XYZ file of C-alpha atoms in Angstrom:
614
model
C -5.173 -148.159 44.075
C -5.380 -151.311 46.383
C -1.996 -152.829 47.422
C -1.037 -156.369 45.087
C 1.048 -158.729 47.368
C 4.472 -159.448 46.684
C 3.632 -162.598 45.160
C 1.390 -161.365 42.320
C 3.286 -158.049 41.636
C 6.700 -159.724 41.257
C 5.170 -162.631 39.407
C 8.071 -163.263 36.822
C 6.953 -162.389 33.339
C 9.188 -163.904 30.990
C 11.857 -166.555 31.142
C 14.463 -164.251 31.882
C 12.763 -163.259 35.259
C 12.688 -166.819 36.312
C 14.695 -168.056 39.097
C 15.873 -171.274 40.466
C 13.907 -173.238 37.325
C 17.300 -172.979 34.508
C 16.602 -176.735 33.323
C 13.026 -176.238 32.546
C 13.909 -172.421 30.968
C 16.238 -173.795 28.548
C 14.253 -176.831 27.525
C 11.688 -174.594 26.629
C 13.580 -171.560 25.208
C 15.809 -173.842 22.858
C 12.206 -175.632 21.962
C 10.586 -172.228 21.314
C 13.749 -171.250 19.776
C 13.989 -174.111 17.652
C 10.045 -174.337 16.539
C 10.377 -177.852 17.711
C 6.669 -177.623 19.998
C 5.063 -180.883 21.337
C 1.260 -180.358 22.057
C 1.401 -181.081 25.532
C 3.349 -180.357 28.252
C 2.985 -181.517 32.073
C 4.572 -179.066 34.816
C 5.082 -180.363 38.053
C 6.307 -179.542 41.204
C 5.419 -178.537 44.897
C 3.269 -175.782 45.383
C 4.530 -171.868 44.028
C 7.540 -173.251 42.584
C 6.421 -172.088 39.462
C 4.016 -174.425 36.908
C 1.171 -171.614 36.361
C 3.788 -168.724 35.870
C 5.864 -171.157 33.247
C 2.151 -171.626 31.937
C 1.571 -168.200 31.439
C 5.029 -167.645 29.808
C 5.035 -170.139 27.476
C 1.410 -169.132 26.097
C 2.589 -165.505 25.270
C 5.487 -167.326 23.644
C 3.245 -168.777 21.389
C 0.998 -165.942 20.674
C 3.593 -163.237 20.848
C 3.263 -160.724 17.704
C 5.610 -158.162 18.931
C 5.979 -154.460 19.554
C 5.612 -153.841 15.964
C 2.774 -156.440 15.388
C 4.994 -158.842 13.095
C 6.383 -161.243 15.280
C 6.228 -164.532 15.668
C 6.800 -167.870 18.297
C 9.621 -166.611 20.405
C 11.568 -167.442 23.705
C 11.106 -163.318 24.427
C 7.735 -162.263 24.332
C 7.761 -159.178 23.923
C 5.274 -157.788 27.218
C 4.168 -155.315 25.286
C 1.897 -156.149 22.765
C -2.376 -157.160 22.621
C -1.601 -160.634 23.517
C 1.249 -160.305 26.259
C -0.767 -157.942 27.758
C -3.898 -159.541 28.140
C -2.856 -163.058 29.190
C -0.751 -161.149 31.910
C -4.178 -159.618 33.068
C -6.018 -162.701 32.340
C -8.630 -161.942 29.814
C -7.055 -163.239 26.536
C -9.952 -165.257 24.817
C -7.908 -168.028 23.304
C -5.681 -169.205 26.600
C -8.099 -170.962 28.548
C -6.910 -172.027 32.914
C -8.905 -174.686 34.284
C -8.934 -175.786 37.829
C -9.287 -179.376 37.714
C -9.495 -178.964 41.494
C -13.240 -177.375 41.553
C -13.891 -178.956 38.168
C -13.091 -182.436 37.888
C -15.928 -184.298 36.135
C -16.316 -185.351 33.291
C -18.695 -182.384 31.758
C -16.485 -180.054 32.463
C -13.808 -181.795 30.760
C -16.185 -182.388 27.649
C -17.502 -179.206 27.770
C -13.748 -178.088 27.439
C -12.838 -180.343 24.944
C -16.198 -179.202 22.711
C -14.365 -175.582 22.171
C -11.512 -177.558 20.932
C -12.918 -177.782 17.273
C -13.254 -174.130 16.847
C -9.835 -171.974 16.097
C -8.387 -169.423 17.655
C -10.361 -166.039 17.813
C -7.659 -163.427 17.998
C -4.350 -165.573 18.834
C -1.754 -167.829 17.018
C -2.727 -170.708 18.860
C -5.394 -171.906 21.675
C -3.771 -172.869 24.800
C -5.526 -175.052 27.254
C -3.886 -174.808 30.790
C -5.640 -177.376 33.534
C -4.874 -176.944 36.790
C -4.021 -179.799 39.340
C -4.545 -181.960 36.508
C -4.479 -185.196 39.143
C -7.823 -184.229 40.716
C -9.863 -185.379 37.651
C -11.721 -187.991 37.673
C -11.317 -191.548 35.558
C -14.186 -190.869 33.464
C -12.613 -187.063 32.498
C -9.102 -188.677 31.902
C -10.943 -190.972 29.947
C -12.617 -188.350 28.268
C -9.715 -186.246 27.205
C -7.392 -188.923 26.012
C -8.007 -189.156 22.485
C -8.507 -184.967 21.879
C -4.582 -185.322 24.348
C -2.701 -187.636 21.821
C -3.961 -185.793 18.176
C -5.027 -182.642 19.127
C -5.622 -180.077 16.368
C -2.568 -178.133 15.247
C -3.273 -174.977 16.921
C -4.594 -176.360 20.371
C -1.792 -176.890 23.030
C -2.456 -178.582 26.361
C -0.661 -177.717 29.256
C -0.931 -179.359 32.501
C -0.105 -178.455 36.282
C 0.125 -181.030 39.189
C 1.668 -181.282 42.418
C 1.082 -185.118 42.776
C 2.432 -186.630 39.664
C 2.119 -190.085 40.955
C -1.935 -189.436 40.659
C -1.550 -188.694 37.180
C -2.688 -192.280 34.915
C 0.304 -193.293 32.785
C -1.732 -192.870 29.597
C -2.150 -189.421 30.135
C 1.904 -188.713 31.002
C 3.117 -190.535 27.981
C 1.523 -188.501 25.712
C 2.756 -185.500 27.711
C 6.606 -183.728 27.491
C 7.107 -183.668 31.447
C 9.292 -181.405 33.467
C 10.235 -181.611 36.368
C 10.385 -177.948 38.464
C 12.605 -178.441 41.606
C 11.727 -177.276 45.211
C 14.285 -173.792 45.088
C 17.563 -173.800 47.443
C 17.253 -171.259 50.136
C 20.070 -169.336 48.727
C 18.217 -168.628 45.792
C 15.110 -167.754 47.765
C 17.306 -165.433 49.904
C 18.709 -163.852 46.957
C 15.309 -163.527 44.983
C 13.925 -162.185 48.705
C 16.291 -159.527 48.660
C 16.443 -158.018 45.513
C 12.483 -157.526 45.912
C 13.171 -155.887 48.910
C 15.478 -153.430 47.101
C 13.308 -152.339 45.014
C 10.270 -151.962 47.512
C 12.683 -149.930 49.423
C 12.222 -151.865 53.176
C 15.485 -152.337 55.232
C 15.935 -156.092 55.867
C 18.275 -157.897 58.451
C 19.981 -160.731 57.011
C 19.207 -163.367 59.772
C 15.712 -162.034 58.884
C 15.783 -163.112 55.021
C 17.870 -166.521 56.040
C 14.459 -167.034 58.727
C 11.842 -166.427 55.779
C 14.352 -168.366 53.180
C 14.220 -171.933 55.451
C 10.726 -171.157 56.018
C 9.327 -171.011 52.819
C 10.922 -174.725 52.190
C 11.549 -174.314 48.608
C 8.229 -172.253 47.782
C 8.957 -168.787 46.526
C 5.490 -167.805 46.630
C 4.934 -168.626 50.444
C 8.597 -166.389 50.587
C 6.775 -163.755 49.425
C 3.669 -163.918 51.158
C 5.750 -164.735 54.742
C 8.091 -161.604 53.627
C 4.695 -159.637 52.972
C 3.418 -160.896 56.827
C 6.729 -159.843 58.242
C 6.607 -156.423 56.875
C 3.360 -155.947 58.341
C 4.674 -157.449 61.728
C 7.635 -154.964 61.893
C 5.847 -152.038 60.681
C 7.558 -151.592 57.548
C 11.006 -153.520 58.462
C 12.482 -157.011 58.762
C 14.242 -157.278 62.075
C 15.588 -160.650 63.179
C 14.144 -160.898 66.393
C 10.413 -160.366 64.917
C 10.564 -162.744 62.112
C 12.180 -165.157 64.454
C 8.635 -164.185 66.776
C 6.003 -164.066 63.910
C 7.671 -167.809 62.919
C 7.727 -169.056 66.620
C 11.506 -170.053 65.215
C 13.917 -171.374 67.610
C 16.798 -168.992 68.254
C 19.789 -170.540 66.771
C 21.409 -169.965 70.025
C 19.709 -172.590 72.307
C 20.626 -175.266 69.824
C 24.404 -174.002 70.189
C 24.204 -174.478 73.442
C 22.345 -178.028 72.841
C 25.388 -179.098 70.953
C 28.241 -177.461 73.372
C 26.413 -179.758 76.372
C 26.306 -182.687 74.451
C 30.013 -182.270 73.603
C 30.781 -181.477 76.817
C 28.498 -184.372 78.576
C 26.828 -181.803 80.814
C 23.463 -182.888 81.530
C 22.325 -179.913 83.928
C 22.987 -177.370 81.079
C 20.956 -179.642 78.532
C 17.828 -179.867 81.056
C 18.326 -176.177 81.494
C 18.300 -174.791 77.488
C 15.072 -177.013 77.646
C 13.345 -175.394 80.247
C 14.607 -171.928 78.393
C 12.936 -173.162 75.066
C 9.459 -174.477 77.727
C 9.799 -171.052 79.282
C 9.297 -169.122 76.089
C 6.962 -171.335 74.261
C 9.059 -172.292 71.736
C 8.526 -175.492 69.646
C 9.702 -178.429 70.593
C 9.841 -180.067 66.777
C 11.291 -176.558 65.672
C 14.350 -177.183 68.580
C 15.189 -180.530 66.853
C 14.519 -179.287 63.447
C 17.257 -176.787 64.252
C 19.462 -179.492 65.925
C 19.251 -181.591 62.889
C 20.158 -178.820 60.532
C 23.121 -177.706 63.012
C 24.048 -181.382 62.863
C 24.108 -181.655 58.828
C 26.323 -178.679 58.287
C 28.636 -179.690 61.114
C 28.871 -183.030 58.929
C 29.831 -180.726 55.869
C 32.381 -179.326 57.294
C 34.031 -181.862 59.032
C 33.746 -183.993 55.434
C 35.112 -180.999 53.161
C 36.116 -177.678 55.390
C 36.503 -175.552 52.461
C 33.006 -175.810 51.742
C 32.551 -172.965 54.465
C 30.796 -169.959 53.476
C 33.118 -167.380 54.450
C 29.770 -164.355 54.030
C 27.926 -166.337 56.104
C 28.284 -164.730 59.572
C 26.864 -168.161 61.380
C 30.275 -170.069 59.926
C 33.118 -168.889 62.784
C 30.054 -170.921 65.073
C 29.340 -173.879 62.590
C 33.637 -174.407 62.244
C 33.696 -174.359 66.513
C 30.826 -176.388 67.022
C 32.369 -179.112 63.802
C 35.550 -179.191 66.057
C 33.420 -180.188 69.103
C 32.354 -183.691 67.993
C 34.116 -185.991 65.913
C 32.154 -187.270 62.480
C 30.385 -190.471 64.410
C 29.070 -188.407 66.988
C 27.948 -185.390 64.661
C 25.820 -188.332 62.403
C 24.489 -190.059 65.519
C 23.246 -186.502 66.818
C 21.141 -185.838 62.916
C 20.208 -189.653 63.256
C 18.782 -189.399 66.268
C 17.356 -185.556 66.162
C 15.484 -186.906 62.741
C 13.872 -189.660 64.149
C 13.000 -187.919 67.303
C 10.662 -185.694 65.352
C 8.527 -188.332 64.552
C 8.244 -189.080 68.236
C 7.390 -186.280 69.902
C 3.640 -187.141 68.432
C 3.703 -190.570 70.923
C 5.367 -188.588 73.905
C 3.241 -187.307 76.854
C 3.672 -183.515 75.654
C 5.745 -181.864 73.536
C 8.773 -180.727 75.657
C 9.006 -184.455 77.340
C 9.644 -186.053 74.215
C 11.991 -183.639 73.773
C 13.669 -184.195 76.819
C 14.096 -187.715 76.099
C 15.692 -187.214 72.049
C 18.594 -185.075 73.923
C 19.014 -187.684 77.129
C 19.021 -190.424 74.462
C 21.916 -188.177 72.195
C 23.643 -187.634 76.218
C 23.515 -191.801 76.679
C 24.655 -193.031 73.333
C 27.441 -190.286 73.375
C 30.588 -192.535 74.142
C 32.274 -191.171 77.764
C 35.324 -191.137 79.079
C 39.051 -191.204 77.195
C 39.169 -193.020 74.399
C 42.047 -195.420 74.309
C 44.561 -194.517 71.823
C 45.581 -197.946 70.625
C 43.974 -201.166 71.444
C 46.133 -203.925 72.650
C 47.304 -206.387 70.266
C 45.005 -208.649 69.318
C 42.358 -208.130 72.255
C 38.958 -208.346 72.066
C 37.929 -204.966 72.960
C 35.596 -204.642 70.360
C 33.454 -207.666 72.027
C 34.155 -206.147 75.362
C 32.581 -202.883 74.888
C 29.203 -204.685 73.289
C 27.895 -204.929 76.572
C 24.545 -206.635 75.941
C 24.773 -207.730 72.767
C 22.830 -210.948 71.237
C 24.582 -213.816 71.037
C 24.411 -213.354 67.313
C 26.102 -210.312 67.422
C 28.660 -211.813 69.578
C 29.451 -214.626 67.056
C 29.697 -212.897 64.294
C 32.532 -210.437 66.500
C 34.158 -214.060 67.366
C 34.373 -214.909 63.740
C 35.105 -211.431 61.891
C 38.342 -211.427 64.648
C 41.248 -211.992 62.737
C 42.780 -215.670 63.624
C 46.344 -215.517 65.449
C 49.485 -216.347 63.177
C 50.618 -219.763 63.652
C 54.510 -219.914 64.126
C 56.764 -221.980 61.380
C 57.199 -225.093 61.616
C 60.657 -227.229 61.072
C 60.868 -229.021 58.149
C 62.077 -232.208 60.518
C 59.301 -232.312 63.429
C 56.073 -230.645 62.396
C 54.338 -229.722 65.214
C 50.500 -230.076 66.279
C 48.245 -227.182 67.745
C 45.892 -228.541 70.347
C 42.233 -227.485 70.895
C 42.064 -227.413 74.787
C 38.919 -227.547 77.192
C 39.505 -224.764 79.895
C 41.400 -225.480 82.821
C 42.606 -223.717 85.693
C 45.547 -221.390 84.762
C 49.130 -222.667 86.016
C 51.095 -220.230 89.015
C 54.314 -221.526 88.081
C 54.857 -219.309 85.730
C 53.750 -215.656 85.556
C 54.255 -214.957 81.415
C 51.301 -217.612 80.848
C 48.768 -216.029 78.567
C 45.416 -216.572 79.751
C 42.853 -218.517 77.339
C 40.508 -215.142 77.336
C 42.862 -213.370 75.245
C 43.625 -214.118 71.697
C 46.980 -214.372 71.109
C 49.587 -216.716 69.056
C 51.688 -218.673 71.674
C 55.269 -217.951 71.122
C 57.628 -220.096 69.590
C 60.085 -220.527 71.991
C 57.941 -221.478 74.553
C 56.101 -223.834 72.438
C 59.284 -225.720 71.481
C 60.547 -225.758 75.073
C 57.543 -228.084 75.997
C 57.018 -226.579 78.924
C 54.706 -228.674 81.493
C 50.856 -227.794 81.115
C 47.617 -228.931 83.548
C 46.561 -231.873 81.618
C 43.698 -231.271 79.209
C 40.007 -232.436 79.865
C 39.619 -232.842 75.586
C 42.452 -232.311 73.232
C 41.584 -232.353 69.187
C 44.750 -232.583 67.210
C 45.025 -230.997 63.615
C 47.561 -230.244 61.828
C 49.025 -226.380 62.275
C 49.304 -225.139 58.626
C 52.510 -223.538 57.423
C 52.467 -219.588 57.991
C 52.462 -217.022 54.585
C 56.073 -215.863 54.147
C 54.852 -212.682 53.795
C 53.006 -212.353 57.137
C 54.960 -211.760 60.205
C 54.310 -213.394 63.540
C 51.531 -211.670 65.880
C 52.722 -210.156 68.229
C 51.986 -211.508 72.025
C 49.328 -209.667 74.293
C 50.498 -208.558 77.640
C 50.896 -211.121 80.058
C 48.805 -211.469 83.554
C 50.999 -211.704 86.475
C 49.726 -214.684 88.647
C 48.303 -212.835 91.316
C 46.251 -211.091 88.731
C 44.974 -214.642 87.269
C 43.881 -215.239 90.846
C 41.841 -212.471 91.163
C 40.238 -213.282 88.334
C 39.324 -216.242 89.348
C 37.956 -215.352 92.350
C 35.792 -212.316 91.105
C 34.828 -214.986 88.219
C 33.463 -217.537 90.574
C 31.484 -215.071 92.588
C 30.058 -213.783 89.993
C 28.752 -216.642 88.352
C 27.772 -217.354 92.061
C 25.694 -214.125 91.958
C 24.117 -214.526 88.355
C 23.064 -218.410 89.018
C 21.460 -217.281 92.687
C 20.052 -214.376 90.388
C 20.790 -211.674 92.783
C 21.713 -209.717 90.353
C 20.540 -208.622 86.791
C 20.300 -206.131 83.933
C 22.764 -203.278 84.079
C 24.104 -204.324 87.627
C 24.843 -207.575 86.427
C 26.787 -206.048 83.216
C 29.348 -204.207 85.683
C 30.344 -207.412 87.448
C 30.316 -209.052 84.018
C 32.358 -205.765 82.486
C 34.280 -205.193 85.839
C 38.413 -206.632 86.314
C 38.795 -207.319 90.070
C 42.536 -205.406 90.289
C 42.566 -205.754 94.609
C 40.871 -207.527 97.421
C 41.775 -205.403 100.484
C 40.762 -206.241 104.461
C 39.632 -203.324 106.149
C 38.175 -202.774 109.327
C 34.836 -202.402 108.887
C 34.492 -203.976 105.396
C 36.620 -206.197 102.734
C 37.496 -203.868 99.789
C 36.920 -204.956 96.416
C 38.221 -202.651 93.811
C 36.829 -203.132 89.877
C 38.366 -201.599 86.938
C 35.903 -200.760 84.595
C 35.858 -199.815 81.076
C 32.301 -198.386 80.381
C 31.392 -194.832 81.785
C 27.716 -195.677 82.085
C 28.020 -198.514 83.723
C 30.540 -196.462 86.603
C 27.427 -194.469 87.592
C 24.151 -194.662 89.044
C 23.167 -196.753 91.754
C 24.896 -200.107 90.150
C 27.745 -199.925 92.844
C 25.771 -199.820 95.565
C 23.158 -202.484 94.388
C 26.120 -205.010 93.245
C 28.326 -203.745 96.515
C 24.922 -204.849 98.497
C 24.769 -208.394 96.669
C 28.101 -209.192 97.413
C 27.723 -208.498 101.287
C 24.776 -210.893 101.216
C 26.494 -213.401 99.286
C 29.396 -213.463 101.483
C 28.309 -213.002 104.411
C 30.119 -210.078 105.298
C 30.150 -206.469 104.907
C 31.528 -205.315 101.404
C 32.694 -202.125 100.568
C 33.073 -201.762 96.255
C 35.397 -198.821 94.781
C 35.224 -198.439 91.012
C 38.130 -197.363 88.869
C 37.917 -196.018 85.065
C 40.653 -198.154 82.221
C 41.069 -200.770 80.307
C 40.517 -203.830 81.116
C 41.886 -207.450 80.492
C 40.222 -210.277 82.485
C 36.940 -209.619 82.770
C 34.327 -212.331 83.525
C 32.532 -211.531 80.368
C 36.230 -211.825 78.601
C 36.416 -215.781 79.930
C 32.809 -216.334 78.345
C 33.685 -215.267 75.089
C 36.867 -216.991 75.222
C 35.163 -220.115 75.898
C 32.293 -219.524 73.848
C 35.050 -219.152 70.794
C 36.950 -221.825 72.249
C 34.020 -224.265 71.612
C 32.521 -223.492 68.266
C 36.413 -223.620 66.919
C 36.242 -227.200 68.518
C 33.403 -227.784 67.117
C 34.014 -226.718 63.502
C 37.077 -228.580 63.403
C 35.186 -231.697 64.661
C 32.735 -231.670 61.748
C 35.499 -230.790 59.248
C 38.119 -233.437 59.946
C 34.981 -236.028 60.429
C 35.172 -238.978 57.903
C 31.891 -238.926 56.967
C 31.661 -235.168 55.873
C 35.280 -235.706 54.234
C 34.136 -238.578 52.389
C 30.713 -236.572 51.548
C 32.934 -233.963 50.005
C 35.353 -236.033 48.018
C 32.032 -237.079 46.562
C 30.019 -234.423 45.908
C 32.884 -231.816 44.715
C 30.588 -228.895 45.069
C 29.782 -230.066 48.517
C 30.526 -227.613 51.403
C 30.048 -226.357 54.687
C 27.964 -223.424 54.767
C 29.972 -220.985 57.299
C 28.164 -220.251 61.123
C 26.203 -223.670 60.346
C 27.765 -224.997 63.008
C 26.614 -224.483 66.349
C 28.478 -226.200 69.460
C 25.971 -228.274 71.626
């Protein structure tokens, strides 16, 4: 007797044997049940999911007569009697499979459709099953239309498709539709193994979990991979061979993908590569792998009960979860997603590759992560780096505005909108205009002597919310500090206008806090404090250290420290890019002509970031 694949031999054959399809099985068992039976039903679904077998079933529903020969439409047929029996072996006379595939025209379809005025010869009712309906052509869709919507009462149509979207609209409406659903790989794995129980083959489980994400919802290509793999191992599944007939990516490289990317360690990330190169292993299967990694890391660090405590890959999903907070873990399925799409444009395979994990290694945030921001600072704007100018506006104006300080009821005071001006030494608690803070009270009510203003606007300060308290003040810049800010300012500005420097060199000076100027002997020491890790490394020290000497005419030796920082020349743009659209907005709203525009037109208003400082 020659050997029947898995596929065909454990072809289910009633609805009780079907797996992973429940919504379609009821449907059609409480219909069958019921009697209530529409005359056409449309199947459809991605390939061996199902839609021929449900075919089959629900025609030896219909023409079921039972063991004893008196039966009648059932949800059970019965397997055993004329008609069960030969639509199972495919030579019952009245249930008629078309492949719409090899015959799409329209004289097939009429030739079909001819046959349709006869009755059945030997069954209850004529079943017409057409494969891959969507491969007809107009004129056959045409054709069958009118024989689709008032069929005779013994003809049933059934129809298969794995591109519904093909299918015209005339032809669905007058169909029942349902829907069958690619299968979860835990029903595939189950279904996998309980055919491998009773073919008596031994059966790894890593092996079945392989063959399970392979067959990608298709329980017929899990069969037929399960029937290659038994022929690969010689009669049993071992890991290691499926993992070989697949060309699958050990799970254990992209472990190790992950623990470097946590870990920042570039060497070990180049090196897994070169493991994956050195065995031939896929490049898209690596960051298919990485993305699935990624998604149940996400589960688990969204809902950690939803852990599968038999899965024996779970102890590594929870460690790897705890590696990478949630941002991270969606940035690294973000990016390994689209990097599949890539690999097409790279120069090979395993370059592309490359680049998806250097790009997950540069967009992974370094360094410590500050606990807790100071109040009120910009740090958001300071760690944009390079943003657009729209991006920075819309930081400047999503920043929440400083509480003003009450007023007396006796002498209400006036808030003034200053042009910059050179910070006073007198006193070291003055607040710098590049961070936002609310001036304190007391100091504002002492009156304390100011440099004299270049433009002053005058509005009234509004009366704080009871409910609000004060903000609290940001931490104050001793004078020497201020100096050094001004210095390292001016030089840089000195630098960007003679454009010495640009790109990523000129976003350290920009992102860099001058904290010393030192005299050595063979060079003047300039120590930054910088926030960014990126921006620490490379050769950007050396090419900024080597603008500097040329700027000053003397050598310059640059050291680079890692915290927060506070005055940064990049923190005294924003300030005075915020400092002049405020003066600006309140310019055009306390103007007389736009205040007398809006008493008149009462719907009249100023559509917000409309204004734009010259």
């Amino acid at each position: 007797m020659s050997y029947i694949v898995l596929a065909r031999k454990y072809r289910p054959l009633n609805f009780e044997q079907m797996v992973g399809q429940e919504h379609v099985v009821q449907a059609l068992s409480n219909a069958l049940t019921q009697q209530r039976l529409h005359h056409a039903y449309l199947f459809t679904g991605t390939r061996g999911v199902g839609k021929t077998t449900v075919s089959r079933i629900l025609a030896k529903s219909l023409n079921c007569t039972g063991a004893d020969g008196g039966g009648g439409i059932t949800a059970h047929p019965c397997g055993r009697c004329d008609a069960c029996r030969d639509i199972d072996s495919g030579r019952f006379v009245d249930y008629v499979e078309l492949d719409a595939a090899s015959n799409r025209g329209v004289e097939e379809i009429s030739q079909l459709l001819d046959q349709a005025v006869y009755k059945p010869v030997v069954g209850r009712f004529k079943v017409y099953m057409i494969d891959e309906v969507h491969m007809l052509s107009t004129t056959a869709f045409n054709a069958m239309l009118k024989t689709l919507e008032e069929p005779p009462e013994y003809l049933k149509f059934v129809l298969a498709t794995t591109d519904p979207q093909k299918v015209p609209v005339t032809v669905l409406s007058r169909c029942l539709q349902f829907n069958l659903r690619p299968m979860a790989p835990e029903t595939v794995l189950e279904h996998l193994q309980r055919v491998l129980e009773a073919e008596a083959i031994a059966a790894e489980p890593g092996a079945l979990r392989l063959l399970a994400r392979a067959a990608r919802g298709s329980m017929r290509d899990a069969l037929s991979l399960t029937d290659q793999a038994i022929a690969f191992g010689a009669g049993k599944l071992e890991e290691s061979g499926v993992r070989q007939m697949l060309g699958a990516v050990d799970r254990s490289h992209v472990v190790r993908i992950v623990e470097a990317l946590a870990a920042g360690d570039g060497p070990a990330l180049l090196a897994t590569v070169d493991a994956l190169r050195s065995m031939g292993l896929s490049a898209a299967g690596a960051l298919e792998e990485l993305a699935g990694i990624a998604q149940q890391m996400a589960v688990l660090q969204a809902v950690p009960d939803a852990a599968n405590a038999a899965d024996p890959e779970t102890p590594t999903l929870q460690r790897l979860a705890g590696l990478l907070p949630a941002d991270e873990t969606q940035l690294l399925y973000s990016i390994a997603i689209h990097g599949r799409g890539e690999l097409s444009l790279a120069p090979d395979e395993y370059s592309g590759l490359v680049m998806v994990l250097l790009r997950l290694l540069a967009f992974k945030p370094q360094g410590e992560r500050p606990q807790a921001a100071p109040p009120m600072r910009p740090v958001a704007a300071a760690k944009v780096g390079t943003a657009s100018p729209m991006a920075q506006s819309a930081q400047a104006l999503h920043r929440p505005a400083p509480a003003p300080a009450p007023l007396p009821q006796a002498a209400p005071r006036t808030a003034a909108l200053r042009a910059p001006a050179a910070p006073s030494r007198s006193s070291s608690a003055e607040i710098p205009p590049w961070v936002d803070a609310a001036v304190p009270d007391d100091a504002a009510a002492a009156g304390a002597p100011g440099p004299a203003p270049a433009a002053e606007i005058i509005v009234p300060r509004a009366q704080p919310r009871a409910a609000e308290p004060a903000a609290p003040a940001a931490p104050a810049l001793s004078a020497a500090e201020l100096a050094l800010g001004d210095r390292w300012a001016a030089l840089v500005r000195s630098l960007i206008d003679a454009g010495a420097i640009g790109a990523l060199v000129r976003e350290l000076a920009m992102q860099g806090q001058c904290v010393a100027i030192e005299q050595g002997d063979a060079a003047q020491l300039w120590r930054l404090r910088v926030e960014r890790e990126t921006l620490r490394g490379g050769t950007h020290r050396e090419r900024l250290e080597a603008a500097m000497a040329k700027s000053l005419g003397h050598a310059v030796k640059l050291e680079l420290e890692a915290g927060a920082v506070a005055d940064t020349p990049f923190l005294r743009d924003m300030a005075e890019r915020e400092r002049r659209q405020r003066a600006a907005e309140e310019l055009i709203q306390n103007d007389p002509m736009v205040l007398s525009l809006m008493q008149q037109f009462k719907t009249a208003r100023i559509v917000p970031g409309s204004i734009k400082p010259l």
